[in-house]
Structures are given as C-alpha cells and as structure tokens.
Short mmCIF file of C-alpha atoms in Angstrom, two decimals:
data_model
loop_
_atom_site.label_atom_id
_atom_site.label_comp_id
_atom_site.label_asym_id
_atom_site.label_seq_id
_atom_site.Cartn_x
_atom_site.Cartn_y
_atom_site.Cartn_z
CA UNK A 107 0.00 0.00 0.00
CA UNK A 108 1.51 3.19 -1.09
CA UNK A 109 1.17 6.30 1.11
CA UNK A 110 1.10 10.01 0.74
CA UNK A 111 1.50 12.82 3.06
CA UNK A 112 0.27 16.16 2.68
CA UNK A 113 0.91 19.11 4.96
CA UNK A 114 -1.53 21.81 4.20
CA UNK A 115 -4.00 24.14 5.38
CA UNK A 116 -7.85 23.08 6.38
CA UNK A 117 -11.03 24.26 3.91
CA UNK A 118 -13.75 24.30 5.79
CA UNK A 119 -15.69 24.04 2.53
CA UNK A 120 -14.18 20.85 1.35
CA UNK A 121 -13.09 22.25 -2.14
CA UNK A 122 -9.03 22.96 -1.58
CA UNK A 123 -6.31 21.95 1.05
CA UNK A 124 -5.95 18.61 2.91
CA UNK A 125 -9.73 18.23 2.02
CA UNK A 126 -9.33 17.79 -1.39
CA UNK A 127 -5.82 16.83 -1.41
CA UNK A 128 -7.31 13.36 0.89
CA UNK A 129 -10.22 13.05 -1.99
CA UNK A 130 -7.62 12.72 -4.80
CA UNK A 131 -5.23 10.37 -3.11
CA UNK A 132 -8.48 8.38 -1.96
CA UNK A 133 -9.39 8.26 -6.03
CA UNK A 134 -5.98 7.31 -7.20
CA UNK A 135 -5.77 4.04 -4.74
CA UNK A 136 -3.00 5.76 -1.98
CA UNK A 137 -3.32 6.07 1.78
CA UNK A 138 -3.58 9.68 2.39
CA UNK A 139 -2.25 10.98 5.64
CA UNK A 140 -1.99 14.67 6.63
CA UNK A 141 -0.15 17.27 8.63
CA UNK A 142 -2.31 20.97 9.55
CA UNK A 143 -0.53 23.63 9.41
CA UNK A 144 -3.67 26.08 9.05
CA UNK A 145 -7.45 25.81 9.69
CA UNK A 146 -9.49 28.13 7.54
CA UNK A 147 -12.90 29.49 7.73
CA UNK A 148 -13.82 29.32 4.29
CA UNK A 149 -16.05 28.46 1.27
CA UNK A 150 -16.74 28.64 -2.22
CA UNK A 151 -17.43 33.13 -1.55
CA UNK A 152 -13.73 33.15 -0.09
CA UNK A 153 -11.74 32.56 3.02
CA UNK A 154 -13.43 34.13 6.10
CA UNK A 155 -10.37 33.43 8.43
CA UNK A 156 -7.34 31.68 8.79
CA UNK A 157 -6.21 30.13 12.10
CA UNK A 158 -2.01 29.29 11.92
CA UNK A 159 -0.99 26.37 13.73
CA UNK A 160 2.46 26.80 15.72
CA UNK A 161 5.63 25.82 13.76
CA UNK A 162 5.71 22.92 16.38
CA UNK A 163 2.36 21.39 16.15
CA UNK A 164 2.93 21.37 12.40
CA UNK A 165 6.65 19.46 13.43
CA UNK A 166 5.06 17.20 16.00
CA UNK A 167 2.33 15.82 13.24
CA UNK A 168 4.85 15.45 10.64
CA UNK A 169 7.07 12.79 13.15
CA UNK A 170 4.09 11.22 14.22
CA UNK A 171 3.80 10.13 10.16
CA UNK A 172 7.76 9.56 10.21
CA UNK A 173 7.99 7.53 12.93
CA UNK A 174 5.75 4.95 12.36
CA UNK A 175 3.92 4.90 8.68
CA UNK A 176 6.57 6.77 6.54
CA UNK A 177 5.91 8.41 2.99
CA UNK A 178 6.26 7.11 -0.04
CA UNK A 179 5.87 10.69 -1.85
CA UNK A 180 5.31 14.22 0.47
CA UNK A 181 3.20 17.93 -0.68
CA UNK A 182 3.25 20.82 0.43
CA UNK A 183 0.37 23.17 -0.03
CA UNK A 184 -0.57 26.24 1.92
CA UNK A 185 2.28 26.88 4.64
CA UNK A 186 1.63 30.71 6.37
CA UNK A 187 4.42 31.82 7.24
CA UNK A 188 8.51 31.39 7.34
CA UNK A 189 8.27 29.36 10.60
CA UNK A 190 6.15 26.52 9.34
CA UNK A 191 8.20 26.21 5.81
CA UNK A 192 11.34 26.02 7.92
CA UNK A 193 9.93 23.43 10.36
CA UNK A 194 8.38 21.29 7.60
CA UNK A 195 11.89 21.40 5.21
CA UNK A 196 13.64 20.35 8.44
CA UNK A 197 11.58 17.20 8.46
CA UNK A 198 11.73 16.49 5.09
CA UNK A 199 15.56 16.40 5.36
CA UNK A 200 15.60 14.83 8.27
CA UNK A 201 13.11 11.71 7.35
CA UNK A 202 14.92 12.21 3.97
CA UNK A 203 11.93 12.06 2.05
CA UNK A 204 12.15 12.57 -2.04
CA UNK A 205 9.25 13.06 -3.76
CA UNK A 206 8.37 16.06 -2.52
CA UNK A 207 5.88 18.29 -4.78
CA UNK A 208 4.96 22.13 -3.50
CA UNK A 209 2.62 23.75 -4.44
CA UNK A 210 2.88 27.41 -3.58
CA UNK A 211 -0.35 28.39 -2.19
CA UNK A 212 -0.21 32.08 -2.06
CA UNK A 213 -3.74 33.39 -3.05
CA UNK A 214 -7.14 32.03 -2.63
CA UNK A 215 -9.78 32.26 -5.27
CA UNK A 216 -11.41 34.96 -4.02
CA UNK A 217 -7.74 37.60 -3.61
CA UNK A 218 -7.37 36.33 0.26
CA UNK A 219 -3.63 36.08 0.72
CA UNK A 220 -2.35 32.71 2.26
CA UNK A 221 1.21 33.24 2.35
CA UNK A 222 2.67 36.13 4.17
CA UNK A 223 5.65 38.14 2.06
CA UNK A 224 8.45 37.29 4.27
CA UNK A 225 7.68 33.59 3.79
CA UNK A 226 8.41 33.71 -0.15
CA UNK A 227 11.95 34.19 1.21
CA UNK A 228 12.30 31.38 3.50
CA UNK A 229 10.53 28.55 0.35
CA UNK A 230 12.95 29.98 -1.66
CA UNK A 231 15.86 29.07 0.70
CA UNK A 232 14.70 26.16 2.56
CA UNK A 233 11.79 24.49 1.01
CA UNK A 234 12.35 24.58 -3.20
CA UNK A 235 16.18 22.84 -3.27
CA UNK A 236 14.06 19.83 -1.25
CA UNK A 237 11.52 19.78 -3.75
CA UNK A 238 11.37 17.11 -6.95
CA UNK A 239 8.33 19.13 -8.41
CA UNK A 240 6.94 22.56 -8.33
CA UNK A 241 3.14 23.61 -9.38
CA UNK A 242 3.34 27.18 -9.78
CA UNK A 243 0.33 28.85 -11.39
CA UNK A 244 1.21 32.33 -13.47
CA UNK A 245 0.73 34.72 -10.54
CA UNK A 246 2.97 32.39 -8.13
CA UNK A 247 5.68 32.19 -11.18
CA UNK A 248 5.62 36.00 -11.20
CA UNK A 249 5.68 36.47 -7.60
CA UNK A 250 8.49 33.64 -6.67
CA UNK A 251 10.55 34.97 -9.97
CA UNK A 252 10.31 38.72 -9.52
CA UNK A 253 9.35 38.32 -13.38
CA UNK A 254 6.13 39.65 -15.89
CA UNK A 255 4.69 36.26 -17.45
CA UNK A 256 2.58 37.32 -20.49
CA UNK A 257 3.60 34.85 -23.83
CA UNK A 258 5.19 31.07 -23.69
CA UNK A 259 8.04 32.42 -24.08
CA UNK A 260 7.68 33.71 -20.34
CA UNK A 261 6.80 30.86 -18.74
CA UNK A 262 9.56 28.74 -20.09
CA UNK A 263 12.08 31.73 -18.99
CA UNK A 264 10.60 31.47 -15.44
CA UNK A 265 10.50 27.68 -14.85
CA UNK A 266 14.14 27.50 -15.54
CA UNK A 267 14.25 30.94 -13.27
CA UNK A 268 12.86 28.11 -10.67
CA UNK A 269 14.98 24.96 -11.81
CA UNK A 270 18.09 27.33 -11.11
CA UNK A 271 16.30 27.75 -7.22
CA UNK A 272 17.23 23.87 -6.75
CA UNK A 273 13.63 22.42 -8.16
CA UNK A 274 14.51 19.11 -9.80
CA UNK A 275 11.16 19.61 -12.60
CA UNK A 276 8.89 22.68 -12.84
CA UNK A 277 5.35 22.97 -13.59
CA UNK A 278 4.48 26.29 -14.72
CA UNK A 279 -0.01 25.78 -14.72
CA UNK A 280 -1.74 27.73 -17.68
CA UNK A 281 -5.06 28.19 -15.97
CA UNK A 282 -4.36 32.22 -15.88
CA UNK A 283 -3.28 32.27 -19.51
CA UNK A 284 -5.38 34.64 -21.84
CA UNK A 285 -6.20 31.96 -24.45
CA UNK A 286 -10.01 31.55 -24.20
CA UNK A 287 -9.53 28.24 -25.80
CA UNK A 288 -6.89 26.15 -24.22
CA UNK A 289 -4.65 25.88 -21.10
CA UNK A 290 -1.12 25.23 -21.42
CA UNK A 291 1.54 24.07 -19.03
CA UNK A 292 5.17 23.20 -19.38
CA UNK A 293 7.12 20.79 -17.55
CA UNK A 294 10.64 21.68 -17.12
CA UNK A 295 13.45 19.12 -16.23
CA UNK A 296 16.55 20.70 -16.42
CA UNK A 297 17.29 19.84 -20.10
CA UNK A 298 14.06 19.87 -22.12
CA UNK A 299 10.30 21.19 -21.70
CA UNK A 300 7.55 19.13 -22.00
CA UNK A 301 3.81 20.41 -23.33
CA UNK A 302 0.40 19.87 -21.32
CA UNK A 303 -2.45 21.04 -23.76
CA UNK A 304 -5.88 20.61 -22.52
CA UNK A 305 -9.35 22.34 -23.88
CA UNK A 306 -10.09 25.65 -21.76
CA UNK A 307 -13.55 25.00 -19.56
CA UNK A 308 -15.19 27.89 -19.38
CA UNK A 309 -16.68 27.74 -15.38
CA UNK A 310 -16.29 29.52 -12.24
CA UNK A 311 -16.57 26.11 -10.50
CA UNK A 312 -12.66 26.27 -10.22
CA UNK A 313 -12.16 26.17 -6.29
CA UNK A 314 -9.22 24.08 -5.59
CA UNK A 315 -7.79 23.21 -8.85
CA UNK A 316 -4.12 23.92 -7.79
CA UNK A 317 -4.29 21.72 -4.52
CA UNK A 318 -6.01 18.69 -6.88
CA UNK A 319 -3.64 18.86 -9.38
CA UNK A 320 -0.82 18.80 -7.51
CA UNK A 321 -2.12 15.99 -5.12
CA UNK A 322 -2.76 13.81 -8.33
CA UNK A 323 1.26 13.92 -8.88
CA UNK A 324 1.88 13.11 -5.35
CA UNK A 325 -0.32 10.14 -5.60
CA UNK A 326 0.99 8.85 -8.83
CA UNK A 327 4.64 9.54 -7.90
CA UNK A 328 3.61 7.78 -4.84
CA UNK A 329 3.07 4.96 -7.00
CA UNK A 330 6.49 4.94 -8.79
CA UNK A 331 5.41 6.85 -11.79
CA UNK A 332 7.95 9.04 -13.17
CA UNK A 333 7.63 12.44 -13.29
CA UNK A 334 6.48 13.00 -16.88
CA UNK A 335 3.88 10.30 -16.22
CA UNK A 336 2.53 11.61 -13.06
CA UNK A 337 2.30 15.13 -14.68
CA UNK A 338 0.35 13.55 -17.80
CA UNK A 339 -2.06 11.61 -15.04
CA UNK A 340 -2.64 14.17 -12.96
CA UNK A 341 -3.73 16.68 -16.22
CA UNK A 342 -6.50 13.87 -17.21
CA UNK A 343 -7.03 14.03 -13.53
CA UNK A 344 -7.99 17.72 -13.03
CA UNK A 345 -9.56 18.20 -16.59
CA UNK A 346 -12.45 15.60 -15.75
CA UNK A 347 -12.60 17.24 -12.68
CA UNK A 348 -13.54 20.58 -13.80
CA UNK A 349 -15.59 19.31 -16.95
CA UNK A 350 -18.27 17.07 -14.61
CA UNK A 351 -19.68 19.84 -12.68
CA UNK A 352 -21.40 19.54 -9.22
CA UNK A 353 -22.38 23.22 -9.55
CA UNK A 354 -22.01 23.52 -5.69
CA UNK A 355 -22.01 27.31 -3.90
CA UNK A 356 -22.69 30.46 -4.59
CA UNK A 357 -19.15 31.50 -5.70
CA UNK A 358 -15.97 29.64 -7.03
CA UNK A 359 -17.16 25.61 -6.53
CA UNK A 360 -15.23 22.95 -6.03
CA UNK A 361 -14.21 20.35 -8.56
CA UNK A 362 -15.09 16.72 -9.00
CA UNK A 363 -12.99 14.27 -7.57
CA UNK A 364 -14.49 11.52 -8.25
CA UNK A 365 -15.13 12.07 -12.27
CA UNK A 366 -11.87 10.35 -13.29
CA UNK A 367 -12.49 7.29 -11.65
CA UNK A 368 -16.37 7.50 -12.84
CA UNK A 369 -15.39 7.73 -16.95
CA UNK A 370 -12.60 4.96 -16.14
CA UNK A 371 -15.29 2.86 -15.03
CA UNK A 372 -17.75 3.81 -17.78
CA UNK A 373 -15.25 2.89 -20.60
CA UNK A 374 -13.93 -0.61 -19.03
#
C-alpha cells in the first residue's frame, strides 16, 4: 500500500487543502495521511479566516507520520508563514523524504492572501532545493521569480528561473493564460520542456484546482510513476474534474474528484 503525506492548510468548505488533497489520493488508490498547518474558515465566496498552527504542532504531526507509517511521496500546499516552511523542510531532510511536490499556495480564489511576504523568502531558501516538483500557477511564477509572465516564451524563462532555485522539474499551470480556448503548461526538467495542452472549460466552478492537481502527482509519484507520467495523469485528472460539474455554492465551486475514476469505469 503506497502512502502520501500532505501538509496543508484546512477548507472548511471541502473544495481545496488537505480536504481535497485526501479526496484525490483516496481516487488514485493511496493512503492519504496529513499534517495541519492552518485551519481556515472558508467556502466557495472566499476565506473568512485563517487560524495558523504553531511551527511545532505542524513538526510534532509530521514525526508522528515519520515515525511509524513513513511516505512514499510528500506535498506541500498552503504553509503561512517562514516558521512553518522552515519546520516542515527540516523534516523532510531529516526523514529524507524525495518526492516532494509544493505547491505554492499564495492566493485564494477569491484575492485572500495565504502566504505572508516574508515567507516567499524562506521557500525559496529552505523548502524549493528539497523539492522534486513545483506547481506554480502564473501569478505564483511572477511572484516567486520577480518576473512579468505574459507569452510562452515567459513561462519557459521562469521555470528555468525556478529549476536554477534547486527544483529538480517545474510545472508552470496555464489556468491564468489569456487563451479563451486552451490551457497550457510546461514541464521543465533541467534539459528539455515538456507540453500539457488541454481544452479551456469555461466555469467559475474552479475552487481548488491547484491543490487537486498537484495531489494527483503526489499520488501517482507515490506509486512509482515518473515524473512525466505523473504530470500527464494528474492533467487527465484535473480536466475531468472541472468538466463534470457539481455546480455547488454560490461563488468559485469545487471540482469533482471523483469524475476520473467514474469515466474509467464507464469505458472498461
């Protein structure tokens, strides 16, 4: 039984953080275990609140995995504040865990901030040179680069901006790209880029894409996939989520994670 581990914030509306990142493990046949490190008031109108946990009660729940269950694949997802990355990339190091995929949470979907300034410092030092993927959307590229991300040509300039942090393979997401048509990403690896094309969904019902898509690689590098592969999973992943709506909320609704494993099932 493969396991995954994700330390992330709470969403009280079930759409994003450990909530969803639990749902797509679940789907994808791996244990999910998690680690707080924030619980949110929140749904699909915004976040209401956020409650940090200490840097230590995000350590203590981290050893209580490492000590007795282990990881077979680690992600990050919302983290607060410079404490709580530097706790969490201690543990990482220390339990010398590898497949490690961040997602840089900075911004919920309705503009609330979930990363406080000073913290972009300490991922950039402690957390990204421990990290075997990165999930970047544009406005997380920009922000973690210093750099304007307008054309292709951009993005590919600022995942090897983040390669040269210490990220082993970039993901730079397409989801804020202008096209009205498609969404691109590139995978970066050091030496080549790889295209991710999928058809542009034109919904609100977006809440929690990042933290799915990301949790899809965790779970398929989890299962020994390689990086490329989990990548290409997790983008059939996250595109049947968005297309089957559940058309929950008022605002930004969640996705569907259970879509990919329903149209798997349909065409067996």
């Amino acid at each position: 039984m493969k396991k995954a581990l994700t330390i992330a914030g709470s969403d009280s509306g079930g759409g994003a953080g450990i909530q969803a990142d639990l749902k797509t493990f679940q789907e994808l046949e791996v244990f999910g275990m998690s680690a707080l490190t924030a619980v949110t008031a929140q749904n699909t109108l915004g976040v209401q609140a956020v409650f940090p946990m200490t840097a230590e009660a995000v350590s203590k729940q981290i050893e209580s995995i490492g000590e007795d269950m282990g990881a077979d694949a680690i992600k990050t997802g919302m983290l607060f504040n410079a404490e709580i990355i530097q706790a969490v990339s201690e543990k990482i190091e220390y339990y010398n865990w590898k497949n490690v995929v961040v997602d840089p949470v900075m911004i919920a979907k309705g503009g609330a901030s979930l990363l406080q300034i000073e913290a972009i410092t300490a991922m950039k030092q402690y957390l990204l040179p421990l990290a075997m993927v990165i999930t970047p959307n544009i406005p997380e590229a920009e922000v973690l680069t210093g750099m304007s991300i307008r054309t292709h040509e951009d993005k590919q300039e600022a995942a090897k901006r983040l390669y040269d942090l210490g990220v082993k393979n970039v993901v730079v997401k397409g989801g804020h790209d202008e096209d009205r048509h498609v969404s691109v990403d590139y995978l970066y690896d050091g030496n080549e880029f790889t295209t991710f094309m999928s058809s542009r969904v034109q919904t609100k019902n977006t809440h929690g894409t990042g933290c799915t898509f990301s949790a899809a690689i965790t779970a398929e590098l989890a299962k020994g996939l390689s990086v490329n592969k989990a990548v290409s999973e997790a983008k059939h992943f996250i595109q049947a989520a968005i297309e089957d709506q559940l058309l929950i909320g008022q605002g930004h609704g969640p996705t569907n994670h259970w879509a990919y494993r329903k149209r798997n099932v349909l065409t067996r």
